[in-house]
Amino acid sequence: MTDNALDTAMAGIRSAWGPLSTHLVDACRSQLDRLLKASVTEPWLAALHQDRPANQELYRDPLHGFVLLAHTEQAGLYRPPHDHGRGWVIYAIQQGEIEMGTYARVEDLDGSVRLVKRGSTVVRPGQAQVYLPGDIHDTRCIGGPALLFRFTERDLKKEDKDEHRVARYVERDDVWTVGSP
Ligand SMILES: [Fe+2]
């Protein structure tokens, strides 16, 4: 049987797993909401607070391929706009504050690409944000150190380095656009 909040949450997601749907996202988000309520005395969470790893894999599902990572971020850390390829992600904040912005990709008639910022929201402890395939976002740690859980529907490192499906954007003349050729 499961014996801590991490195992319980991963088992809950495993049992809900299926094709991407509103129901699946709801189920995953509610499991992450519960994970955010875990007591900091649970050894796995106490260790994260003590060690403050920049990047640590907490779980990888051998059958379905979803991954849960923990990240510790210092105030000021900025991750520029990107998407997640074919994957979708949920960011859940355990400690600290992260400002997350969302963007639409706009293509002009001449083929040039720019991002238009839709807005941003400050995500605080106990809260989570969902980004579906195609969504573009950035993150800025505004209250640190922050501890966030990043649930990814697939291995995003693979999606990025092997499949080259993750799009990253660069800022040029005050406009976010695609990287230099
Ligand atoms: Fe992201």
XYZ file of C-alpha atoms and ligand atoms in Angstrom:
182
model
C 0.000 0.000 0.000
C 1.034 3.600 -0.447
C 2.568 5.225 2.556
C 3.244 8.848 1.711
C 1.652 11.707 -0.203
C 4.004 11.295 -3.155
C 3.203 7.619 -3.646
C -0.494 8.298 -3.138
C -0.550 11.075 -5.740
C 1.355 9.044 -8.316
C -0.905 6.041 -7.752
C -3.940 8.290 -8.215
C -2.597 9.621 -11.510
C -1.682 6.131 -12.662
C -5.181 4.876 -12.076
C -6.754 7.862 -13.872
C -4.384 7.694 -16.858
C -5.646 7.754 -20.421
C -5.690 10.040 -23.457
C -5.523 13.766 -22.785
C -8.927 14.992 -21.710
C -10.495 17.493 -19.351
C -11.181 14.632 -16.986
C -7.547 13.490 -16.983
C -6.209 17.007 -16.431
C -8.697 17.486 -13.581
C -7.641 14.216 -12.019
C -3.937 15.045 -12.281
C -4.421 18.543 -10.960
C -6.383 17.334 -7.968
C -3.682 14.802 -7.158
C -1.087 17.574 -7.318
C -3.301 19.771 -5.125
C -3.228 16.994 -2.560
C 0.520 16.636 -2.964
C 0.872 20.324 -2.121
C -0.853 19.617 1.185
C 1.700 16.988 2.177
C 3.270 17.486 5.572
C 6.815 18.867 5.351
C 7.768 16.188 7.842
C 7.369 13.522 5.157
C 10.962 12.444 4.490
C 10.919 12.989 0.702
C 9.629 16.556 1.160
C 11.884 17.312 4.117
C 14.840 16.219 1.959
C 13.806 18.570 -0.861
C 13.643 21.475 1.564
C 17.007 20.596 2.993
C 18.878 19.803 -0.223
C 17.165 22.352 -2.481
C 17.990 20.572 -5.735
C 17.747 22.674 -8.888
C 16.281 19.691 -10.646
C 15.297 16.318 -9.228
C 13.179 13.561 -10.683
C 10.707 12.337 -8.078
C 8.832 9.788 -10.141
C 8.777 8.310 -13.635
C 5.967 6.022 -14.623
C 7.322 2.899 -16.303
C 4.097 2.224 -18.179
C 2.601 5.596 -19.081
C 5.778 7.660 -19.223
C 4.675 10.622 -17.142
C 7.319 12.253 -14.960
C 7.231 14.317 -11.794
C 10.144 16.660 -11.152
C 11.000 18.994 -8.317
C 12.798 22.275 -8.921
C 14.225 24.750 -6.461
C 14.477 28.243 -7.887
C 16.043 31.376 -6.503
C 14.318 34.748 -6.775
C 15.001 36.314 -10.145
C 15.402 33.084 -12.099
C 13.733 33.596 -15.465
C 12.836 30.920 -17.961
C 12.028 32.523 -21.342
C 8.933 31.648 -23.362
C 8.745 28.067 -24.597
C 6.239 25.373 -25.345
C 6.397 21.705 -24.367
C 6.203 20.047 -27.752
C 3.490 17.424 -27.779
C 3.539 17.266 -24.007
C 1.468 18.990 -21.389
C 2.551 20.024 -17.947
C 1.253 21.081 -14.571
C 3.290 23.382 -12.358
C 2.425 23.154 -8.674
C 3.996 25.527 -6.171
C 4.963 24.193 -2.764
C 6.923 27.219 -1.560
C 7.749 30.671 -2.890
C 6.117 32.600 -5.694
C 6.447 32.223 -9.452
C 5.035 34.636 -11.990
C 3.882 32.808 -15.111
C 3.085 34.574 -18.362
C 1.291 33.144 -21.362
C 1.735 34.034 -25.007
C 0.178 33.438 -28.393
C 2.354 32.801 -31.412
C 1.448 35.162 -34.239
C 2.745 34.716 -37.747
C 2.785 37.662 -40.131
C 2.151 37.427 -43.861
C 5.893 37.534 -44.503
C 6.303 34.485 -42.289
C 7.914 36.296 -39.397
C 6.915 35.029 -36.007
C 6.370 36.975 -32.810
C 4.805 36.282 -29.499
C 2.014 38.352 -28.030
C 1.720 38.199 -24.275
C -1.723 37.366 -23.058
C -1.019 38.183 -19.429
C 0.565 36.779 -16.345
C -0.404 35.374 -13.009
C 1.453 34.931 -9.745
C 1.305 31.334 -8.616
C 1.568 30.897 -4.872
C 1.965 27.942 -2.525
C -0.903 25.517 -2.873
C -1.687 26.622 -6.432
C -1.117 24.938 -9.781
C -1.117 25.953 -13.448
C -1.826 23.721 -16.430
C -0.178 24.179 -19.845
C -1.580 22.080 -22.650
C 0.128 21.115 -25.931
C 0.895 24.268 -27.914
C 0.623 26.627 -24.935
C 3.556 29.020 -24.649
C 4.646 30.391 -21.314
C 7.480 31.850 -19.310
C 8.263 31.765 -15.604
C 9.971 34.144 -13.239
C 10.677 33.306 -9.638
C 9.631 36.387 -7.681
C 9.738 34.886 -4.195
C 12.467 32.446 -3.421
C 13.693 30.024 -2.785
C 10.703 28.477 -4.478
C 9.973 24.781 -4.561
C 7.841 23.679 -7.445
C 6.644 20.366 -8.705
C 6.573 19.979 -12.456
C 4.379 17.185 -13.676
C 5.039 16.366 -17.319
C 2.913 14.049 -19.384
C 6.054 12.696 -21.077
C 9.816 13.031 -20.745
C 10.320 16.590 -21.917
C 14.074 16.200 -22.134
C 13.506 13.559 -24.785
C 10.897 15.706 -26.489
C 13.436 18.519 -26.601
C 16.838 16.925 -27.235
C 15.825 13.857 -29.265
C 12.617 14.918 -30.973
C 13.410 18.643 -31.265
C 9.767 19.498 -30.756
C 10.149 22.020 -27.946
C 10.057 25.602 -29.258
C 12.048 28.258 -27.440
C 11.851 31.940 -28.148
C 14.390 34.734 -27.985
C 13.922 38.429 -27.382
C 14.969 40.731 -30.199
C 14.224 44.452 -30.236
C 11.747 44.007 -27.386
C 9.824 41.298 -29.224
C 9.886 37.576 -28.502
C 10.509 35.673 -31.701
C 12.019 32.461 -33.006
C 15.734 31.887 -32.542
C 18.281 33.025 -35.132
C 18.691 30.624 -38.022
Fe 7.353 25.188 -19.163
